[in-house]
Short mmCIF file of N, CA and C in Angstrom, two decimals:
data_model
loop_
_atom_site.label_atom_id
_atom_site.label_comp_id
_atom_site.label_asym_id
_atom_site.label_seq_id
_atom_site.Cartn_x
_atom_site.Cartn_y
_atom_site.Cartn_z
N MET A 1 147.15 -10.80 35.47
CA MET A 1 147.27 -12.10 34.82
C MET A 1 146.65 -13.22 35.68
N ALA A 2 146.14 -12.86 36.83
CA ALA A 2 145.58 -13.89 37.72
C ALA A 2 144.44 -14.62 37.03
N ILE A 3 144.33 -15.87 37.33
CA ILE A 3 143.29 -16.70 36.74
C ILE A 3 142.07 -16.59 37.61
N SER A 4 140.96 -16.15 37.04
CA SER A 4 139.79 -15.93 37.88
C SER A 4 139.16 -17.26 38.26
N THR A 5 138.86 -17.39 39.53
CA THR A 5 138.34 -18.66 40.02
C THR A 5 136.90 -18.56 40.50
N GLY A 6 136.44 -17.34 40.74
CA GLY A 6 135.19 -17.22 41.46
C GLY A 6 135.50 -17.92 42.77
N SER A 7 134.70 -18.90 43.13
CA SER A 7 135.13 -19.69 44.29
C SER A 7 135.18 -21.15 43.88
N LYS A 8 135.12 -21.35 42.58
CA LYS A 8 135.15 -22.73 42.07
C LYS A 8 136.56 -23.29 42.04
N VAL A 9 136.61 -24.60 42.11
CA VAL A 9 137.90 -25.28 41.99
C VAL A 9 138.24 -25.35 40.49
N ILE A 10 139.48 -25.02 40.17
CA ILE A 10 139.91 -24.95 38.76
C ILE A 10 140.33 -26.31 38.24
N LYS A 11 139.71 -26.72 37.14
CA LYS A 11 140.08 -27.99 36.51
C LYS A 11 141.44 -27.83 35.85
N THR A 12 142.37 -28.68 36.24
CA THR A 12 143.77 -28.53 35.87
C THR A 12 144.30 -29.77 35.16
N ALA A 13 145.14 -29.54 34.16
CA ALA A 13 145.87 -30.63 33.50
C ALA A 13 147.35 -30.46 33.85
N VAL A 14 148.02 -31.55 34.15
CA VAL A 14 149.46 -31.49 34.41
C VAL A 14 150.18 -32.23 33.29
N PHE A 15 151.16 -31.56 32.68
CA PHE A 15 151.95 -32.13 31.59
C PHE A 15 153.29 -32.61 32.16
N ILE A 16 153.65 -33.86 31.91
CA ILE A 16 154.89 -34.43 32.47
C ILE A 16 155.68 -35.17 31.38
N SER A 17 156.96 -35.42 31.69
CA SER A 17 157.79 -36.25 30.82
C SER A 17 158.52 -37.34 31.59
N GLY A 18 158.72 -37.12 32.89
CA GLY A 18 159.62 -38.00 33.63
C GLY A 18 159.01 -38.67 34.84
N THR A 19 159.70 -38.51 35.99
CA THR A 19 159.32 -39.26 37.20
C THR A 19 158.03 -38.77 37.83
N GLY A 20 157.65 -37.54 37.55
CA GLY A 20 156.38 -37.03 38.07
C GLY A 20 156.41 -36.63 39.53
N SER A 21 157.60 -36.27 40.06
CA SER A 21 157.65 -35.91 41.47
C SER A 21 156.91 -34.58 41.74
N ASN A 22 156.99 -33.63 40.80
CA ASN A 22 156.21 -32.39 40.96
C ASN A 22 154.72 -32.67 40.77
N LEU A 23 154.39 -33.59 39.88
CA LEU A 23 153.00 -34.00 39.70
C LEU A 23 152.46 -34.53 41.03
N LYS A 24 153.24 -35.39 41.67
CA LYS A 24 152.82 -35.98 42.94
C LYS A 24 152.55 -34.89 43.98
N SER A 25 153.44 -33.90 44.06
CA SER A 25 153.22 -32.83 45.04
C SER A 25 152.00 -32.00 44.68
N LEU A 26 151.73 -31.81 43.38
CA LEU A 26 150.52 -31.08 42.97
C LEU A 26 149.26 -31.88 43.27
N ILE A 27 149.33 -33.19 43.11
CA ILE A 27 148.17 -34.04 43.43
C ILE A 27 147.87 -33.94 44.93
N LYS A 28 148.91 -34.05 45.75
CA LYS A 28 148.73 -33.91 47.21
C LYS A 28 148.08 -32.56 47.53
N PHE A 29 148.58 -31.51 46.89
CA PHE A 29 148.04 -30.17 47.08
C PHE A 29 146.57 -30.10 46.67
N SER A 30 146.25 -30.75 45.55
CA SER A 30 144.86 -30.71 45.05
C SER A 30 143.89 -31.44 45.99
N LYS A 31 144.42 -32.34 46.81
CA LYS A 31 143.57 -33.11 47.74
C LYS A 31 143.30 -32.36 49.04
N LEU A 32 144.00 -31.26 49.28
CA LEU A 32 143.77 -30.49 50.51
C LEU A 32 142.40 -29.86 50.47
N LYS A 33 141.83 -29.66 51.65
CA LYS A 33 140.45 -29.20 51.75
C LYS A 33 140.18 -27.90 50.99
N LYS A 34 141.08 -26.92 51.12
CA LYS A 34 140.80 -25.63 50.48
C LYS A 34 141.62 -25.41 49.20
N SER A 35 142.04 -26.49 48.58
CA SER A 35 142.86 -26.35 47.37
C SER A 35 142.05 -25.68 46.25
N PRO A 36 142.67 -24.75 45.53
CA PRO A 36 141.96 -24.07 44.42
C PRO A 36 141.92 -24.91 43.14
N ILE A 37 142.62 -26.07 43.13
CA ILE A 37 142.66 -26.86 41.89
C ILE A 37 142.19 -28.29 42.11
N SER A 38 141.71 -28.88 41.00
CA SER A 38 141.52 -30.34 40.96
C SER A 38 142.29 -30.80 39.73
N ILE A 39 142.99 -31.91 39.85
CA ILE A 39 143.74 -32.40 38.69
C ILE A 39 142.88 -33.42 37.97
N ASN A 40 142.47 -33.06 36.75
CA ASN A 40 141.52 -33.86 36.00
C ASN A 40 142.13 -34.60 34.83
N LEU A 41 143.38 -34.25 34.51
CA LEU A 41 144.01 -34.84 33.34
C LEU A 41 145.52 -34.77 33.46
N ILE A 42 146.20 -35.88 33.13
CA ILE A 42 147.65 -35.90 33.08
C ILE A 42 148.05 -36.22 31.65
N ILE A 43 148.91 -35.39 31.09
CA ILE A 43 149.35 -35.58 29.72
C ILE A 43 150.87 -35.77 29.72
N SER A 44 151.33 -36.78 28.98
CA SER A 44 152.77 -37.00 28.89
C SER A 44 153.17 -37.19 27.43
N ASN A 45 154.40 -36.78 27.12
CA ASN A 45 154.94 -37.03 25.78
C ASN A 45 155.78 -38.30 25.79
N ASN A 46 155.86 -38.95 26.96
CA ASN A 46 156.70 -40.11 27.12
C ASN A 46 155.90 -41.29 27.68
N PRO A 47 155.63 -42.30 26.84
CA PRO A 47 154.83 -43.43 27.31
C PRO A 47 155.48 -44.19 28.46
N LYS A 48 156.79 -44.01 28.65
CA LYS A 48 157.50 -44.70 29.75
C LYS A 48 157.66 -43.81 30.98
N SER A 49 157.04 -42.65 30.97
CA SER A 49 157.13 -41.73 32.09
C SER A 49 156.63 -42.39 33.38
N LYS A 50 157.50 -42.42 34.40
CA LYS A 50 157.12 -43.00 35.68
C LYS A 50 155.94 -42.26 36.30
N GLY A 51 155.85 -40.99 36.01
CA GLY A 51 154.78 -40.15 36.56
C GLY A 51 153.39 -40.63 36.19
N LEU A 52 153.29 -41.36 35.07
CA LEU A 52 151.98 -41.87 34.65
C LEU A 52 151.38 -42.84 35.66
N GLU A 53 152.26 -43.44 36.50
CA GLU A 53 151.76 -44.35 37.54
C GLU A 53 150.84 -43.61 38.51
N TYR A 54 151.10 -42.32 38.74
CA TYR A 54 150.24 -41.54 39.64
C TYR A 54 148.82 -41.42 39.12
N ALA A 55 148.70 -41.44 37.79
CA ALA A 55 147.36 -41.40 37.20
C ALA A 55 146.57 -42.63 37.65
N ASN A 56 147.23 -43.79 37.65
CA ASN A 56 146.58 -45.02 38.09
C ASN A 56 146.30 -44.99 39.59
N ILE A 57 147.31 -44.61 40.37
CA ILE A 57 147.17 -44.60 41.83
C ILE A 57 146.02 -43.70 42.26
N PHE A 58 145.96 -42.48 41.68
CA PHE A 58 144.97 -41.50 42.11
C PHE A 58 143.73 -41.45 41.20
N LYS A 59 143.65 -42.41 40.27
CA LYS A 59 142.51 -42.51 39.35
C LYS A 59 142.23 -41.19 38.62
N ILE A 60 143.29 -40.71 37.96
CA ILE A 60 143.18 -39.49 37.16
C ILE A 60 143.35 -39.90 35.70
N LYS A 61 142.52 -39.31 34.85
CA LYS A 61 142.59 -39.61 33.41
C LYS A 61 143.96 -39.24 32.86
N LYS A 62 144.53 -40.12 32.01
CA LYS A 62 145.85 -39.82 31.43
C LYS A 62 145.83 -40.05 29.93
N LYS A 63 146.66 -39.30 29.25
CA LYS A 63 146.81 -39.44 27.80
C LYS A 63 148.29 -39.28 27.45
N VAL A 64 148.75 -40.05 26.48
CA VAL A 64 150.12 -39.94 26.02
C VAL A 64 150.11 -39.49 24.56
N PHE A 65 150.88 -38.44 24.28
CA PHE A 65 151.05 -37.94 22.92
C PHE A 65 152.55 -37.86 22.65
N THR A 66 153.00 -38.49 21.58
CA THR A 66 154.45 -38.56 21.35
C THR A 66 155.03 -37.29 20.73
N PHE A 67 154.20 -36.40 20.25
CA PHE A 67 154.65 -35.17 19.62
C PHE A 67 155.50 -35.43 18.39
N LYS A 68 155.22 -36.52 17.71
CA LYS A 68 155.96 -36.81 16.47
C LYS A 68 155.46 -35.95 15.33
N ASN A 69 154.22 -35.46 15.46
CA ASN A 69 153.71 -34.56 14.42
C ASN A 69 152.80 -33.49 15.02
N ILE A 70 152.48 -32.51 14.21
CA ILE A 70 151.75 -31.32 14.65
C ILE A 70 150.32 -31.66 15.11
N THR A 71 149.77 -32.75 14.60
CA THR A 71 148.38 -33.06 14.97
C THR A 71 148.24 -33.42 16.45
N ASP A 72 149.34 -33.81 17.09
CA ASP A 72 149.28 -34.12 18.52
C ASP A 72 148.78 -32.93 19.34
N GLU A 73 149.26 -31.73 19.01
CA GLU A 73 148.80 -30.54 19.75
C GLU A 73 147.30 -30.34 19.55
N LYS A 74 146.83 -30.58 18.34
CA LYS A 74 145.38 -30.44 18.08
C LYS A 74 144.60 -31.45 18.92
N LYS A 75 145.12 -32.67 19.00
CA LYS A 75 144.46 -33.70 19.82
C LYS A 75 144.47 -33.31 21.29
N ILE A 76 145.57 -32.73 21.75
CA ILE A 76 145.66 -32.28 23.14
C ILE A 76 144.64 -31.18 23.39
N LEU A 77 144.56 -30.22 22.50
CA LEU A 77 143.58 -29.13 22.66
C LEU A 77 142.16 -29.69 22.74
N PHE A 78 141.89 -30.71 21.92
CA PHE A 78 140.58 -31.36 21.96
C PHE A 78 140.33 -31.98 23.34
N GLU A 79 141.33 -32.69 23.87
CA GLU A 79 141.22 -33.33 25.20
C GLU A 79 141.00 -32.28 26.30
N LEU A 80 141.73 -31.18 26.20
CA LEU A 80 141.62 -30.13 27.21
C LEU A 80 140.21 -29.53 27.20
N LYS A 81 139.70 -29.32 26.00
CA LYS A 81 138.35 -28.75 25.87
C LYS A 81 137.31 -29.75 26.38
N LYS A 82 137.45 -31.01 25.97
CA LYS A 82 136.52 -32.06 26.38
C LYS A 82 136.45 -32.19 27.90
N ASN A 83 137.58 -32.00 28.55
CA ASN A 83 137.66 -32.15 30.02
C ASN A 83 137.51 -30.81 30.76
N LYS A 84 137.13 -29.77 30.01
CA LYS A 84 136.89 -28.43 30.57
C LYS A 84 138.07 -27.92 31.42
N ILE A 85 139.28 -28.12 30.90
CA ILE A 85 140.50 -27.71 31.61
C ILE A 85 140.69 -26.19 31.48
N ASN A 86 140.95 -25.54 32.62
CA ASN A 86 141.17 -24.08 32.63
C ASN A 86 142.57 -23.67 33.03
N LEU A 87 143.39 -24.64 33.41
CA LEU A 87 144.75 -24.34 33.84
C LEU A 87 145.65 -25.51 33.45
N ILE A 88 146.85 -25.19 32.96
CA ILE A 88 147.83 -26.23 32.62
C ILE A 88 149.07 -25.98 33.47
N CYS A 89 149.50 -27.02 34.16
CA CYS A 89 150.75 -26.96 34.93
C CYS A 89 151.77 -27.85 34.24
N LEU A 90 152.86 -27.26 33.78
CA LEU A 90 153.95 -28.04 33.22
C LEU A 90 154.86 -28.46 34.38
N ALA A 91 155.11 -29.74 34.49
CA ALA A 91 155.91 -30.25 35.62
C ALA A 91 156.94 -31.23 35.08
N GLY A 92 158.09 -30.69 34.67
CA GLY A 92 159.11 -31.54 34.06
C GLY A 92 158.68 -32.02 32.69
N PHE A 93 157.97 -31.14 31.97
CA PHE A 93 157.51 -31.47 30.61
C PHE A 93 158.60 -31.02 29.65
N MET A 94 159.20 -31.98 28.92
CA MET A 94 160.39 -31.70 28.13
C MET A 94 160.13 -31.44 26.65
N LYS A 95 158.96 -30.91 26.36
CA LYS A 95 158.65 -30.52 24.98
C LYS A 95 158.29 -29.05 24.96
N ILE A 96 158.64 -28.38 23.89
CA ILE A 96 158.28 -26.97 23.76
C ILE A 96 156.95 -26.88 23.02
N LEU A 97 155.99 -26.22 23.65
CA LEU A 97 154.66 -26.07 23.03
C LEU A 97 154.72 -24.97 21.97
N SER A 98 153.91 -25.12 20.93
CA SER A 98 153.92 -24.13 19.84
C SER A 98 153.33 -22.80 20.30
N LYS A 99 153.68 -21.73 19.58
CA LYS A 99 153.15 -20.40 19.87
C LYS A 99 151.63 -20.42 19.83
N GLU A 100 151.08 -21.14 18.84
CA GLU A 100 149.61 -21.21 18.66
C GLU A 100 148.97 -21.84 19.88
N PHE A 101 149.57 -22.93 20.37
CA PHE A 101 149.03 -23.63 21.54
C PHE A 101 149.04 -22.70 22.75
N ILE A 102 150.17 -22.03 22.97
CA ILE A 102 150.31 -21.13 24.12
C ILE A 102 149.32 -19.98 24.02
N LYS A 103 149.11 -19.46 22.82
CA LYS A 103 148.13 -18.37 22.63
C LYS A 103 146.72 -18.81 23.02
N ARG A 104 146.38 -20.05 22.71
CA ARG A 104 145.06 -20.57 23.07
C ARG A 104 144.83 -20.58 24.57
N PHE A 105 145.90 -20.74 25.33
CA PHE A 105 145.82 -20.80 26.80
C PHE A 105 146.58 -19.65 27.46
N GLN A 106 146.63 -18.51 26.75
CA GLN A 106 147.36 -17.34 27.24
C GLN A 106 147.09 -17.06 28.72
N GLY A 107 148.16 -17.01 29.52
CA GLY A 107 148.01 -16.69 30.93
C GLY A 107 147.46 -17.83 31.78
N LYS A 108 147.31 -19.00 31.17
CA LYS A 108 146.76 -20.15 31.91
C LYS A 108 147.68 -21.36 31.87
N ILE A 109 148.95 -21.12 31.51
CA ILE A 109 149.94 -22.20 31.53
C ILE A 109 151.05 -21.76 32.48
N ILE A 110 151.33 -22.62 33.45
CA ILE A 110 152.34 -22.33 34.46
C ILE A 110 153.44 -23.39 34.34
N ASN A 111 154.68 -23.00 34.60
CA ASN A 111 155.79 -23.95 34.53
C ASN A 111 156.67 -23.81 35.77
N ILE A 112 157.34 -24.89 36.12
CA ILE A 112 158.37 -24.81 37.16
C ILE A 112 159.71 -25.09 36.48
N HIS A 113 160.68 -24.23 36.76
CA HIS A 113 161.98 -24.33 36.08
C HIS A 113 163.10 -24.40 37.13
N PRO A 114 164.08 -25.31 36.94
CA PRO A 114 165.11 -25.51 37.95
C PRO A 114 166.29 -24.54 37.88
N SER A 115 165.99 -23.25 37.89
CA SER A 115 167.03 -22.23 38.04
C SER A 115 166.35 -20.96 38.51
N LEU A 116 167.16 -19.97 38.86
CA LEU A 116 166.61 -18.67 39.23
C LEU A 116 166.52 -17.84 37.95
N LEU A 117 165.40 -17.97 37.26
CA LEU A 117 165.24 -17.22 36.02
C LEU A 117 165.37 -15.74 36.33
N PRO A 118 165.86 -14.92 35.38
CA PRO A 118 166.14 -15.22 33.98
C PRO A 118 167.46 -15.97 33.73
N LYS A 119 168.17 -16.35 34.78
CA LYS A 119 169.42 -17.11 34.58
C LYS A 119 169.11 -18.53 34.13
N TYR A 120 169.90 -19.04 33.22
CA TYR A 120 169.89 -20.46 32.81
C TYR A 120 168.53 -20.96 32.32
N LYS A 121 168.06 -20.32 31.27
CA LYS A 121 166.87 -20.83 30.60
C LYS A 121 167.25 -22.12 29.90
N GLY A 122 166.26 -22.96 29.61
CA GLY A 122 166.54 -24.19 28.86
C GLY A 122 167.06 -25.30 29.75
N LEU A 123 167.96 -26.12 29.19
CA LEU A 123 168.40 -27.36 29.83
C LEU A 123 169.73 -27.22 30.57
N ASP A 124 170.08 -28.27 31.30
CA ASP A 124 171.38 -28.41 31.96
C ASP A 124 171.67 -27.27 32.95
N THR A 125 170.62 -26.84 33.65
CA THR A 125 170.73 -25.66 34.51
C THR A 125 171.69 -25.87 35.68
N HIS A 126 171.71 -27.06 36.28
CA HIS A 126 172.54 -27.29 37.47
C HIS A 126 174.03 -27.23 37.13
N ASN A 127 174.43 -27.90 36.06
CA ASN A 127 175.83 -27.85 35.63
C ASN A 127 176.25 -26.42 35.29
N ARG A 128 175.37 -25.71 34.63
CA ARG A 128 175.70 -24.34 34.22
C ARG A 128 175.93 -23.45 35.45
N ALA A 129 175.08 -23.60 36.47
CA ALA A 129 175.24 -22.80 37.69
C ALA A 129 176.54 -23.16 38.41
N ILE A 130 176.83 -24.45 38.50
CA ILE A 130 178.06 -24.91 39.17
C ILE A 130 179.31 -24.45 38.40
N ASN A 131 179.29 -24.63 37.08
CA ASN A 131 180.44 -24.24 36.24
C ASN A 131 180.71 -22.75 36.26
N ASN A 132 179.68 -21.95 36.55
CA ASN A 132 179.87 -20.49 36.63
C ASN A 132 180.23 -20.04 38.04
N ASN A 133 180.45 -21.03 38.92
CA ASN A 133 180.79 -20.72 40.33
C ASN A 133 179.74 -19.85 41.01
N ASP A 134 178.47 -20.04 40.66
CA ASP A 134 177.40 -19.30 41.32
C ASP A 134 177.33 -19.73 42.78
N LYS A 135 176.97 -18.81 43.65
CA LYS A 135 176.80 -19.14 45.07
C LYS A 135 175.41 -19.74 45.32
N TYR A 136 174.47 -19.36 44.47
CA TYR A 136 173.09 -19.84 44.61
C TYR A 136 172.52 -20.30 43.29
N SER A 137 171.64 -21.26 43.36
CA SER A 137 170.76 -21.59 42.24
C SER A 137 169.37 -21.60 42.84
N GLY A 138 168.47 -22.38 42.27
CA GLY A 138 167.12 -22.43 42.83
C GLY A 138 166.10 -22.85 41.81
N CYS A 139 164.87 -22.43 42.05
CA CYS A 139 163.79 -22.78 41.12
C CYS A 139 162.82 -21.62 40.99
N THR A 140 162.10 -21.63 39.88
CA THR A 140 161.20 -20.54 39.54
C THR A 140 159.88 -21.10 39.02
N VAL A 141 158.78 -20.57 39.53
CA VAL A 141 157.47 -20.85 38.94
C VAL A 141 157.11 -19.62 38.13
N HIS A 142 156.73 -19.84 36.87
CA HIS A 142 156.46 -18.70 36.00
C HIS A 142 155.35 -19.02 35.00
N TYR A 143 154.77 -17.94 34.44
CA TYR A 143 153.80 -18.10 33.36
C TYR A 143 154.55 -18.49 32.09
N VAL A 144 153.90 -19.29 31.25
CA VAL A 144 154.52 -19.72 30.00
C VAL A 144 154.10 -18.77 28.89
N THR A 145 155.10 -18.30 28.15
CA THR A 145 154.87 -17.46 26.98
C THR A 145 155.58 -18.14 25.81
N PRO A 146 155.34 -17.67 24.58
CA PRO A 146 156.02 -18.31 23.44
C PRO A 146 157.55 -18.26 23.52
N LYS A 147 158.10 -17.31 24.30
CA LYS A 147 159.55 -17.21 24.43
C LYS A 147 159.99 -18.10 25.59
N LEU A 148 160.87 -19.05 25.32
CA LEU A 148 161.28 -20.08 26.29
C LEU A 148 161.70 -19.51 27.65
N ASP A 149 161.06 -19.99 28.71
CA ASP A 149 161.41 -19.66 30.09
C ASP A 149 161.51 -18.15 30.33
N SER A 150 160.64 -17.37 29.69
CA SER A 150 160.73 -15.91 29.78
C SER A 150 159.47 -15.26 30.34
N GLY A 151 158.46 -16.06 30.71
CA GLY A 151 157.21 -15.48 31.20
C GLY A 151 157.35 -14.85 32.57
N LYS A 152 156.35 -14.08 32.95
CA LYS A 152 156.32 -13.39 34.24
C LYS A 152 156.55 -14.39 35.38
N ILE A 153 157.47 -14.01 36.28
CA ILE A 153 157.81 -14.86 37.41
C ILE A 153 156.76 -14.73 38.50
N ILE A 154 156.30 -15.86 39.02
CA ILE A 154 155.31 -15.88 40.10
C ILE A 154 156.02 -16.03 41.45
N LEU A 155 156.96 -16.97 41.53
CA LEU A 155 157.63 -17.25 42.79
C LEU A 155 158.98 -17.92 42.52
N GLN A 156 159.97 -17.59 43.36
CA GLN A 156 161.28 -18.22 43.25
C GLN A 156 161.77 -18.66 44.64
N LYS A 157 162.65 -19.65 44.65
CA LYS A 157 163.26 -20.08 45.90
C LYS A 157 164.74 -20.28 45.65
N LYS A 158 165.57 -19.62 46.46
CA LYS A 158 167.02 -19.74 46.36
C LYS A 158 167.50 -21.00 47.05
N VAL A 159 168.51 -21.64 46.47
CA VAL A 159 169.15 -22.80 47.09
C VAL A 159 170.66 -22.57 47.02
N LYS A 160 171.32 -22.70 48.17
CA LYS A 160 172.77 -22.48 48.22
C LYS A 160 173.50 -23.59 47.47
N ILE A 161 174.53 -23.21 46.76
CA ILE A 161 175.39 -24.20 46.09
C ILE A 161 176.62 -24.41 46.97
N PHE A 162 176.85 -25.65 47.36
CA PHE A 162 178.00 -25.97 48.21
C PHE A 162 179.21 -26.32 47.35
N LYS A 163 180.39 -26.15 47.92
CA LYS A 163 181.63 -26.40 47.18
C LYS A 163 181.71 -27.81 46.61
N ASN A 164 181.19 -28.80 47.35
CA ASN A 164 181.28 -30.19 46.88
C ASN A 164 180.06 -30.63 46.06
N ASP A 165 179.21 -29.69 45.68
CA ASP A 165 178.02 -30.05 44.90
C ASP A 165 178.38 -30.50 43.50
N ASN A 166 177.61 -31.47 43.01
CA ASN A 166 177.62 -31.77 41.59
C ASN A 166 176.19 -31.60 41.10
N ALA A 167 175.95 -31.77 39.81
CA ALA A 167 174.61 -31.52 39.25
C ALA A 167 173.54 -32.35 39.98
N LYS A 168 173.88 -33.59 40.31
CA LYS A 168 172.90 -34.48 40.93
C LYS A 168 172.53 -34.06 42.36
N SER A 169 173.55 -33.71 43.15
CA SER A 169 173.27 -33.31 44.54
C SER A 169 172.50 -31.99 44.58
N LEU A 170 172.87 -31.07 43.69
CA LEU A 170 172.17 -29.79 43.62
C LEU A 170 170.73 -30.00 43.15
N GLN A 171 170.58 -30.84 42.15
CA GLN A 171 169.23 -31.12 41.62
C GLN A 171 168.31 -31.64 42.71
N LYS A 172 168.84 -32.54 43.54
CA LYS A 172 168.05 -33.14 44.62
C LYS A 172 167.51 -32.08 45.59
N ARG A 173 168.39 -31.16 45.97
CA ARG A 173 167.98 -30.11 46.93
C ARG A 173 167.02 -29.13 46.29
N ILE A 174 167.24 -28.82 45.02
CA ILE A 174 166.34 -27.90 44.34
C ILE A 174 164.97 -28.54 44.15
N LEU A 175 164.95 -29.81 43.81
CA LEU A 175 163.67 -30.52 43.61
C LEU A 175 162.80 -30.47 44.86
N LYS A 176 163.42 -30.61 46.03
CA LYS A 176 162.67 -30.51 47.30
C LYS A 176 161.96 -29.16 47.39
N GLN A 177 162.67 -28.10 46.97
CA GLN A 177 162.07 -26.76 47.01
C GLN A 177 160.99 -26.59 45.95
N GLU A 178 161.19 -27.23 44.79
CA GLU A 178 160.17 -27.16 43.73
C GLU A 178 158.83 -27.68 44.27
N HIS A 179 158.91 -28.81 45.00
CA HIS A 179 157.69 -29.42 45.53
C HIS A 179 156.97 -28.48 46.50
N LYS A 180 157.72 -27.59 47.15
CA LYS A 180 157.09 -26.65 48.08
C LYS A 180 156.54 -25.42 47.37
N ILE A 181 157.33 -24.87 46.42
CA ILE A 181 156.90 -23.58 45.86
C ILE A 181 155.84 -23.68 44.77
N TYR A 182 155.74 -24.84 44.09
CA TYR A 182 154.73 -24.94 43.02
C TYR A 182 153.32 -24.77 43.61
N PRO A 183 152.96 -25.53 44.65
CA PRO A 183 151.64 -25.31 45.26
C PRO A 183 151.47 -23.89 45.81
N LYS A 184 152.54 -23.35 46.43
CA LYS A 184 152.47 -21.99 46.99
C LYS A 184 152.15 -20.98 45.90
N ALA A 185 152.83 -21.13 44.75
CA ALA A 185 152.62 -20.19 43.63
C ALA A 185 151.19 -20.28 43.13
N LEU A 186 150.65 -21.51 43.04
CA LEU A 186 149.26 -21.67 42.59
C LEU A 186 148.30 -21.00 43.56
N LYS A 187 148.55 -21.15 44.84
CA LYS A 187 147.71 -20.48 45.86
C LYS A 187 147.74 -18.97 45.63
N MET A 188 148.93 -18.44 45.37
CA MET A 188 149.09 -17.00 45.18
C MET A 188 148.24 -16.48 44.02
N ILE A 189 148.27 -17.20 42.91
CA ILE A 189 147.57 -16.68 41.73
C ILE A 189 146.09 -17.07 41.69
N LEU A 190 145.71 -18.05 42.47
CA LEU A 190 144.33 -18.54 42.37
C LEU A 190 143.45 -18.14 43.55
N ASN A 191 144.02 -17.57 44.58
CA ASN A 191 143.18 -17.18 45.73
C ASN A 191 142.92 -15.69 45.75
#
């Protein structure tokens, strides 16, 4: 399932919904001398997404699609083609892409998820881990398939859950690990 690079840098789009902290770490990664990716497009479903500020700071093209109707995906596909995008990184993107969209980019969409998949697919992962008295949670980088959070796992990082943790404190520690493993996972599949 590895994405063939030759030795070229892969044109990448990052899809975001929120603060864009994973986007920021991916941008930093893309600026490294031997990075296998360049970030050429940022797409958000949220016009108020703080992450869109990174597009301005780093002078990266950005587009906002509200996903209110099906034609938005067609417009996104058009943008991806126009910008010669070969890889999509979902980074806190809170919309589910259609099966048709995923098929178009089969094996070329990567996501970061805040749990140790296959545990806790979907939302509210931190509360679910704490409420189940799990000793560990963590994060997972995986390929995107039409089945939610079920694609082949590329890399995971365990994070210990402390007795006094709440969803917010756990989320903070997991997010730090997300910023480390997303670039690592891309290196693994692209080098």
